[in-house]
Short mmCIF file of C-alpha atoms and ligand atoms in Angstrom, two decimals:
data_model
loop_
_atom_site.label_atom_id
_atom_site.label_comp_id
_atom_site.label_asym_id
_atom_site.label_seq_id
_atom_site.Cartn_x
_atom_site.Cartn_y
_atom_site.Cartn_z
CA UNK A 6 0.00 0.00 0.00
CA UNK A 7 1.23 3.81 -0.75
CA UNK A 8 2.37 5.57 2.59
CA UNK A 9 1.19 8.86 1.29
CA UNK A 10 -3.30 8.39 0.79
CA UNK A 11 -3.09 11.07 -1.97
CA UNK A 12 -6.88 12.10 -2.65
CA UNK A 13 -6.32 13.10 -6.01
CA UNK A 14 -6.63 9.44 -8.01
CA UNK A 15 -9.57 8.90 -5.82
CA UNK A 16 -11.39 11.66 -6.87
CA UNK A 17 -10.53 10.63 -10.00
CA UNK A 18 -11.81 7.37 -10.22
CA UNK A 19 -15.70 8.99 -8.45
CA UNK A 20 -15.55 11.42 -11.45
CA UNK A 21 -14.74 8.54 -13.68
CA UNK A 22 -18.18 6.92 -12.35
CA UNK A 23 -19.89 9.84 -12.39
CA UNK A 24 -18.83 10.55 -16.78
CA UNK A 25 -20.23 6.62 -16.85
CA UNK A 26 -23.81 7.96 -14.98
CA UNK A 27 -24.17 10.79 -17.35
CA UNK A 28 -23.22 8.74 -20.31
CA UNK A 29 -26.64 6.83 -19.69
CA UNK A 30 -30.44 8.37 -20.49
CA UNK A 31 -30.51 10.45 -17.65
CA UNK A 32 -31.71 14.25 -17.56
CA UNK A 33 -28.73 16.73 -16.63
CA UNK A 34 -28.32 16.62 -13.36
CA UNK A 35 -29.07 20.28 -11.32
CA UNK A 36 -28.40 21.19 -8.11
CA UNK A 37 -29.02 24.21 -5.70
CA UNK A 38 -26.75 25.80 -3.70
CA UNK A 39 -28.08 27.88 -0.76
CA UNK A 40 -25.50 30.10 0.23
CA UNK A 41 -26.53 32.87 3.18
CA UNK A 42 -23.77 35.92 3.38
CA UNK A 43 -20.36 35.70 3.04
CA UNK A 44 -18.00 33.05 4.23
CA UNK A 45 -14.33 32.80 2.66
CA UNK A 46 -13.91 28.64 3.38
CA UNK A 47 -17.66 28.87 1.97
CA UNK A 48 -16.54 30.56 -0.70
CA UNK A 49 -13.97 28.41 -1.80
CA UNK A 50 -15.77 25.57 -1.29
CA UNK A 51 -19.04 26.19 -3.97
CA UNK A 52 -16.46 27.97 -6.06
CA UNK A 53 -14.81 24.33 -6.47
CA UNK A 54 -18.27 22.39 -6.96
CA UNK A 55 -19.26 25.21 -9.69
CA UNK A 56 -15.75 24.69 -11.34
CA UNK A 57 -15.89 20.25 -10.99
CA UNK A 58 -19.76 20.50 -12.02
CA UNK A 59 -19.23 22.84 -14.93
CA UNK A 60 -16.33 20.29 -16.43
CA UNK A 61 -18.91 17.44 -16.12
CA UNK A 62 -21.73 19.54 -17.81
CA UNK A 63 -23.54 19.35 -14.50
CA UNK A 64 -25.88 22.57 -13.57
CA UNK A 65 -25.40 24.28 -10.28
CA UNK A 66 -27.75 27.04 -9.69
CA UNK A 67 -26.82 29.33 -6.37
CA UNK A 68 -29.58 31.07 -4.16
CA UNK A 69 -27.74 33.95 -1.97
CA UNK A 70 -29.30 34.87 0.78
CA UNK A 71 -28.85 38.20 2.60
CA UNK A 72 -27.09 37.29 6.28
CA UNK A 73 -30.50 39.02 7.98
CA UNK A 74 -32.37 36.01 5.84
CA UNK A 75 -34.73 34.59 8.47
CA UNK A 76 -35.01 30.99 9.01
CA UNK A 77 -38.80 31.13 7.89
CA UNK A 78 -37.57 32.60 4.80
CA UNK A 79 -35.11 29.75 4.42
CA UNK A 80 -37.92 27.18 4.90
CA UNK A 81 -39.67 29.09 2.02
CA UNK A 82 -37.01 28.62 0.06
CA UNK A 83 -36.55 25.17 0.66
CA UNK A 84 -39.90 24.32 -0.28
CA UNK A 85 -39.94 25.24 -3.33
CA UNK A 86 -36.43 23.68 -4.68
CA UNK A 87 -38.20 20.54 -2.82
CA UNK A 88 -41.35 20.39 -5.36
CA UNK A 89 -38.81 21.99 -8.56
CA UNK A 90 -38.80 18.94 -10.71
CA UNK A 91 -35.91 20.86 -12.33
CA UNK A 92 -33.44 20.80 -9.13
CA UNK A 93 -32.59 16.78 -8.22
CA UNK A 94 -30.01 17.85 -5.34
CA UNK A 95 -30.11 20.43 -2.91
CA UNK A 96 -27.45 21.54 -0.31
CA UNK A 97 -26.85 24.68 2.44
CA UNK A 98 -23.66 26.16 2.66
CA UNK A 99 -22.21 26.61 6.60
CA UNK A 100 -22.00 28.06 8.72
CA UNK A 101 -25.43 29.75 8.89
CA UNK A 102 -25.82 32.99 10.69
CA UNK A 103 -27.18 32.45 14.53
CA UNK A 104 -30.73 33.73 14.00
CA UNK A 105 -31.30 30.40 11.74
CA UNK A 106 -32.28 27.19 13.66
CA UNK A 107 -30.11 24.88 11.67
CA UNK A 108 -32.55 21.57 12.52
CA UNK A 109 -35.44 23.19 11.12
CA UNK A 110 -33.57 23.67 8.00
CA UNK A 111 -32.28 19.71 7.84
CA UNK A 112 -35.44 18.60 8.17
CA UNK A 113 -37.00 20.44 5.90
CA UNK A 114 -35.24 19.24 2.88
CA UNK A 115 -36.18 16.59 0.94
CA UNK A 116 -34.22 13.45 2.04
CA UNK A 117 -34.64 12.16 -1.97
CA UNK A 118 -32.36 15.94 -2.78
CA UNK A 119 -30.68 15.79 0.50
CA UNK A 120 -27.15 15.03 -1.34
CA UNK A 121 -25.21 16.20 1.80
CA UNK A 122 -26.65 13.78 3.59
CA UNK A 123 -27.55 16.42 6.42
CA UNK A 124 -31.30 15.42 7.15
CA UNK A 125 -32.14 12.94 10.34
CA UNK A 126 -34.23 10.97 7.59
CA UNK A 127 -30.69 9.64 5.75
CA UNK A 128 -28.94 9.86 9.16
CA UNK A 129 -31.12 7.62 10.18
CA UNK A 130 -31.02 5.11 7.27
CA UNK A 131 -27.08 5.35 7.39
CA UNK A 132 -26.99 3.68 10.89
CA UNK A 133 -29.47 0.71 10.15
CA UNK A 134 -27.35 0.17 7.23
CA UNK A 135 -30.24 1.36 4.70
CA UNK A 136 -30.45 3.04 1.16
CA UNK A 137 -29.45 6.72 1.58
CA UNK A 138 -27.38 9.74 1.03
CA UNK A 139 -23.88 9.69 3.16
CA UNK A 140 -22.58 13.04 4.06
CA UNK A 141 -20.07 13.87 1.62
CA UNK A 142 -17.00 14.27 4.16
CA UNK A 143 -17.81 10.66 6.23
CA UNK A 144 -17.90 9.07 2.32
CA UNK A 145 -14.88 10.75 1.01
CA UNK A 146 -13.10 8.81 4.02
CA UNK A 147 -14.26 5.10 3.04
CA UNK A 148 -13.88 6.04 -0.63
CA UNK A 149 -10.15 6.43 0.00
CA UNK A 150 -10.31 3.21 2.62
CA UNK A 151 -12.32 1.22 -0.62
CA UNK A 152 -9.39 2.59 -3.00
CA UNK A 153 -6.32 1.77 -1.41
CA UNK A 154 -7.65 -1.48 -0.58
CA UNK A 155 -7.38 -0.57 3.59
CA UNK A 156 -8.48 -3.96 5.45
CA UNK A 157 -10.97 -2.27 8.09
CA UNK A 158 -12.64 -5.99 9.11
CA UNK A 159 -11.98 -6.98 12.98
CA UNK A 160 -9.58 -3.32 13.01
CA UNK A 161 -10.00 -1.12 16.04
CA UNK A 162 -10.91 2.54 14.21
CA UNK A 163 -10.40 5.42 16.81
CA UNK A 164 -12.42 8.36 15.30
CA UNK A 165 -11.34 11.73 17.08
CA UNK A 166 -14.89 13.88 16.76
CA UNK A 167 -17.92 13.16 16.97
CA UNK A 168 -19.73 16.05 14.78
CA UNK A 169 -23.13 15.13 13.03
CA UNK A 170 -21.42 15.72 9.91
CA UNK A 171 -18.17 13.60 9.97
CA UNK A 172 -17.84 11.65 12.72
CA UNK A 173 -20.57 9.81 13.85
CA UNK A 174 -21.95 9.24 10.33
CA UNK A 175 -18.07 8.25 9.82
CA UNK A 176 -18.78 5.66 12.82
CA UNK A 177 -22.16 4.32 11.36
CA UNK A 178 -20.20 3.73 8.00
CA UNK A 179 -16.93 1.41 9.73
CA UNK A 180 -19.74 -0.41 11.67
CA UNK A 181 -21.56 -1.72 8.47
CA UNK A 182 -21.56 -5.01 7.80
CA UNK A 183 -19.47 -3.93 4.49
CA UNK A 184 -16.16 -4.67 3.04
CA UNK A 185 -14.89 -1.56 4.32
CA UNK A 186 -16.77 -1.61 7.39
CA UNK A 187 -16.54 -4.47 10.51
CA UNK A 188 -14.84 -2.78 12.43
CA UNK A 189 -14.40 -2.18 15.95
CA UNK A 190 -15.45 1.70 16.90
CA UNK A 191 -14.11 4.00 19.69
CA UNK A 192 -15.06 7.47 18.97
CA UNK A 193 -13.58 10.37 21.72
CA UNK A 194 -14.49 13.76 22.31
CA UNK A 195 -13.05 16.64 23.90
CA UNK A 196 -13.85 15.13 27.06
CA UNK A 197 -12.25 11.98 26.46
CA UNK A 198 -9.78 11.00 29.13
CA UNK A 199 -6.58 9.35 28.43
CA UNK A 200 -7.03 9.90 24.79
CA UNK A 201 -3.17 9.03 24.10
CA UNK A 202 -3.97 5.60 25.45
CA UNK A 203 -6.98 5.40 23.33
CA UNK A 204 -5.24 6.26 20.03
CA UNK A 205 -2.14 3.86 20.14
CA UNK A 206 -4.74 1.40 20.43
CA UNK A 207 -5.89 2.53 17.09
CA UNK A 208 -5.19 0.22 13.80
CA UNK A 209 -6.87 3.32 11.99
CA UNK A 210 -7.24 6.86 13.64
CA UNK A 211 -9.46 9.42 12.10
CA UNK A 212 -9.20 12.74 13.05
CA UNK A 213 -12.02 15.71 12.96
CA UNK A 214 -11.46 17.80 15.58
CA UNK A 215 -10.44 21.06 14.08
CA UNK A 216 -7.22 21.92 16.12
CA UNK A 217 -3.95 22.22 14.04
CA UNK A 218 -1.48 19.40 14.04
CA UNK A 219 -3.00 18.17 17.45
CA UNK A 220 -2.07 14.29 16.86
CA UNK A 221 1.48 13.90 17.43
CA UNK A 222 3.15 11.16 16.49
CA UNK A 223 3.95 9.71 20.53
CA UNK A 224 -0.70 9.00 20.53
CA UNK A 225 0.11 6.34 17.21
CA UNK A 226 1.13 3.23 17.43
CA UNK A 227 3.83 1.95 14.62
CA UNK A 228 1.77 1.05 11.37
CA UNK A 229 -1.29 3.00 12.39
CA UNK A 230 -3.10 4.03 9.00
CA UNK A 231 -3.73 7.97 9.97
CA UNK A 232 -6.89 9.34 8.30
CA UNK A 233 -7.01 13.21 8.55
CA UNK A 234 -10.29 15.20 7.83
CA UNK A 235 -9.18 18.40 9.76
CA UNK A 236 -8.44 21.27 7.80
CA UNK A 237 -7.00 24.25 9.71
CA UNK A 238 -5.51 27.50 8.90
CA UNK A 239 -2.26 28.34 10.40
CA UNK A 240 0.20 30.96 10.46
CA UNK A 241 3.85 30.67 10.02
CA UNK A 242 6.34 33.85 10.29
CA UNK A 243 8.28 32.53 7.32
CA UNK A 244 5.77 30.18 5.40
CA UNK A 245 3.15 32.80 6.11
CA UNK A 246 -0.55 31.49 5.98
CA UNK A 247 -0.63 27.54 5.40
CA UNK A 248 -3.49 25.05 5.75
CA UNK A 249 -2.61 21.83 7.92
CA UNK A 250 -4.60 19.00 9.41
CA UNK A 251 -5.25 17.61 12.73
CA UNK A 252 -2.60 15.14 12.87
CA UNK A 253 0.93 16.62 12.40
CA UNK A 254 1.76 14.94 9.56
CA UNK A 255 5.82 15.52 9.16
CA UNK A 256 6.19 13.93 13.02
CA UNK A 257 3.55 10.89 12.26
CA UNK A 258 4.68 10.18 8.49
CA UNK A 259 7.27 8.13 8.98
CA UNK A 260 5.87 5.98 11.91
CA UNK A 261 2.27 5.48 10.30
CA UNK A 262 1.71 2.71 8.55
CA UNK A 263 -0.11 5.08 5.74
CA UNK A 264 -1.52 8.99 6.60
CA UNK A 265 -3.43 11.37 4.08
CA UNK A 266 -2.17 14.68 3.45
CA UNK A 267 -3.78 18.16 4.10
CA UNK A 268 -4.10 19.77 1.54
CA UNK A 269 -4.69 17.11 -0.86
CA UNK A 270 -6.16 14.32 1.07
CA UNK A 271 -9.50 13.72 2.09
CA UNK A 272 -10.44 17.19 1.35
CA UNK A 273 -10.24 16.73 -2.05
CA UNK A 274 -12.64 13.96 -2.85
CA UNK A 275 -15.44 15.31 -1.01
CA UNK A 276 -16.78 17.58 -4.16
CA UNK A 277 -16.36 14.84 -6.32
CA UNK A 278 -18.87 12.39 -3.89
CA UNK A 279 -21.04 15.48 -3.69
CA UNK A 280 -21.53 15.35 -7.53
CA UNK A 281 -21.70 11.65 -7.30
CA UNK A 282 -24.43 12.06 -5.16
CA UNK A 283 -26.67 14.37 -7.30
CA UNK A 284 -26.00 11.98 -10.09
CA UNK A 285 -27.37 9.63 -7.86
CA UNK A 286 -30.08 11.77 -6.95
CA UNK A 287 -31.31 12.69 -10.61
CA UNK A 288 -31.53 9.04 -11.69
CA UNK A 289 -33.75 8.37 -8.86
CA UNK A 290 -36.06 10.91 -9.17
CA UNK A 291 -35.85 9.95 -12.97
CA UNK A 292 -37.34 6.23 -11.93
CA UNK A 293 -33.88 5.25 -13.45
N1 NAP B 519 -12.08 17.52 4.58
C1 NAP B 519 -13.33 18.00 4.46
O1 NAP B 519 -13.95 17.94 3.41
C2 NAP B 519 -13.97 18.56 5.70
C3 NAP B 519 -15.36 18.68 5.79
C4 NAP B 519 -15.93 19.09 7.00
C5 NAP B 519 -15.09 19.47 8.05
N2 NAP B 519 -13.75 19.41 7.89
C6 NAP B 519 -12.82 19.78 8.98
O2 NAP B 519 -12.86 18.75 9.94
C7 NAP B 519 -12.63 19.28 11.25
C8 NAP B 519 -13.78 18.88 12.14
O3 NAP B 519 -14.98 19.43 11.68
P1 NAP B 519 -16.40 18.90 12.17
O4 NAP B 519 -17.39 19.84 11.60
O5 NAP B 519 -16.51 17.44 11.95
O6 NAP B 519 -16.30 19.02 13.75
P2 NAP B 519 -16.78 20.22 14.74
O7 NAP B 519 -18.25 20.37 14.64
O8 NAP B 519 -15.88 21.38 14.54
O9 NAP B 519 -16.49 19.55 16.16
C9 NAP B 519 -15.20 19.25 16.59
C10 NAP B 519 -15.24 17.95 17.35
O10 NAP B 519 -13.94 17.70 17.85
C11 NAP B 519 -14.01 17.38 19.22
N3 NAP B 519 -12.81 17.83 19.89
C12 NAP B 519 -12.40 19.10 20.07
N4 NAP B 519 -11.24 19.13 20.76
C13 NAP B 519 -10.94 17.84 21.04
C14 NAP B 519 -9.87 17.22 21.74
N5 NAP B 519 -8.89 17.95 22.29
N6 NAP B 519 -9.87 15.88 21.84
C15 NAP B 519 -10.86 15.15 21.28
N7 NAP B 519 -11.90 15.67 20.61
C16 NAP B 519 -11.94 17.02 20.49
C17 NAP B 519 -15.25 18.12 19.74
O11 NAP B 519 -15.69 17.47 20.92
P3 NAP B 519 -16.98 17.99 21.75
O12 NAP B 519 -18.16 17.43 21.00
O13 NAP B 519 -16.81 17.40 23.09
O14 NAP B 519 -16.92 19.48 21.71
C18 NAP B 519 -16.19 17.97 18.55
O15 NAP B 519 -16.91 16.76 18.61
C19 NAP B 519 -12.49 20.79 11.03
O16 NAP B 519 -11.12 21.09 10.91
C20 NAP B 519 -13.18 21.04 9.70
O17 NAP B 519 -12.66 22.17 9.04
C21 NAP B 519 -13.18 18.95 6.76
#
């Protein structure tokens, strides 16, 4: 197995399925994009899907919304994309401005256009091991597990996290009875205690935690297959501005068995399984 999980050839390979979806009879896929003031990470992040989806011929439409939107209005909105047979995928960009109750909003989309996987409805589905959509982020981590051919069955996977968006659907996902799932599950918070113990127990460590190069390489054991979804700006007085992950990837490198990168790791599959998704999405509501 590589010792460097580059996310590039994955993402590759998802786009590769996707060209084979849209190759078939099935109606250009269309998404929306709800996108409430003005976020930089945001930003960058819709900028990418507009830039992958235009390549593939796939339609992204955006909806800005002033930051005073209310979260009424946002239901409104919602509603409508929901009964648009034109629009087979729908997602919210975060964060949302504090006057918006975020659950409302989840719930209110349509888990058959929910392609970030973000309503209890897929949730739900994920953790009984049903048909659904996987948030994008929790996906992009197996998809580089399925491609590098990462043995998961009987392994002890220490998740660091446990956000609604990553980590627990992350846990759901190792748990399945799948070939990259079977595994055994620990999943600590920030209120974990003896968390080095914990994670040189790990065979696979996952970390989603948001805090810069936190996972040094004394909390691995030798071998351990390092997973990294954080993504954190830092500054450096001679780099200047950088982005790194959560595990500190020039101490770990060369006692992990395997570790993903930041940038170019896990970060850069997730827009392709996004797309993936709506593809998935369109044939669906297509009866396809
Ligand atoms: N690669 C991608 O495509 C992608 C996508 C989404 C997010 N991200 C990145 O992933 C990271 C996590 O984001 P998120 O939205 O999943 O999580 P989040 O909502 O920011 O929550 C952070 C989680 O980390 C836990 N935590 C904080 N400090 C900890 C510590 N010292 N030890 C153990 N656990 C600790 C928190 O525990 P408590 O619950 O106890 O507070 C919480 O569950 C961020 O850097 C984000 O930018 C990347």
């Amino acid at each position: 197995m590589e010792k460097v999980l580059y996310g590039k050839p994955v993402a590759h390979l998802v786009t590769e399925q996707i060209r084979v979806m849209l190759s078939g009879a099935i109606p250009i896929p269309s998404m929306a994009v709800i996108k409430v003031g003005h976020d930089p990470a945001s930003e960058y992040y819709f900028n990418n899907i507009a830039r992958q989806a235009g390549k593939l011929g796939i339609q992204v439409k955006l909806l800005e919304n002033f930051q005073t939107v209310t979260t009424r209005e946002l239901l409104l909105t919602i509603e409508q994309l929901n009964i648009d047979p034109a629009i087979h995928g729908i997602i919210i960009q975060k964060p949302l401005p504090g006057q918006i109750d975020e659950e409302l909003i989840s719930n209110k989309i349509d888990p058959n256009k929910d392609i970030d996987g973000i309503n209890p409805i897929n949730l739900g589905r994920l953790f009984i091991s049903q048909k659904c959509f996987v948030p994008c982020t929790a996906a992009a981590v197996i998809e580089i597990i399925r491609y590098y051919g990462i043995e998961t069955r009987g392994k002890h996977v220490v998740i660091l996290g446990r956000s609604p968006v990553v980590a627990k659907p992350l846990a759901g996902l190792f748990l399945q009875k799948t070939e990259t799932g079977n595994a055994t599950v620990t999943i600590c918070h920030s209120l974990t205690q003896n968390l080095p113990i914990i994670t040189q127990n790990a065979d696979i460590l996952v970390a989603a935690i948001g805090k810069a190069n936190f996972v040094q390489s004394g909390m691995i054991r030798p071998g351990a297959i390092c997973l990294d979804v954080g993504i954190n700006l830092i500054q450096d007085l001679n780099a200047g501005e950088s982005y790194v992950g959560d595990i500190d990837y020039f101490s770990c490198l060369s006692k992990a068995g395997a570790i993903s990168p930041v940038p170019g790791g896990i970060g850069s599959v997730t827009t392709s399984i996004l797309l993936r998704n709506l593809c998935v999405a369109a044939l669906d509501q297509h009866g396809q």
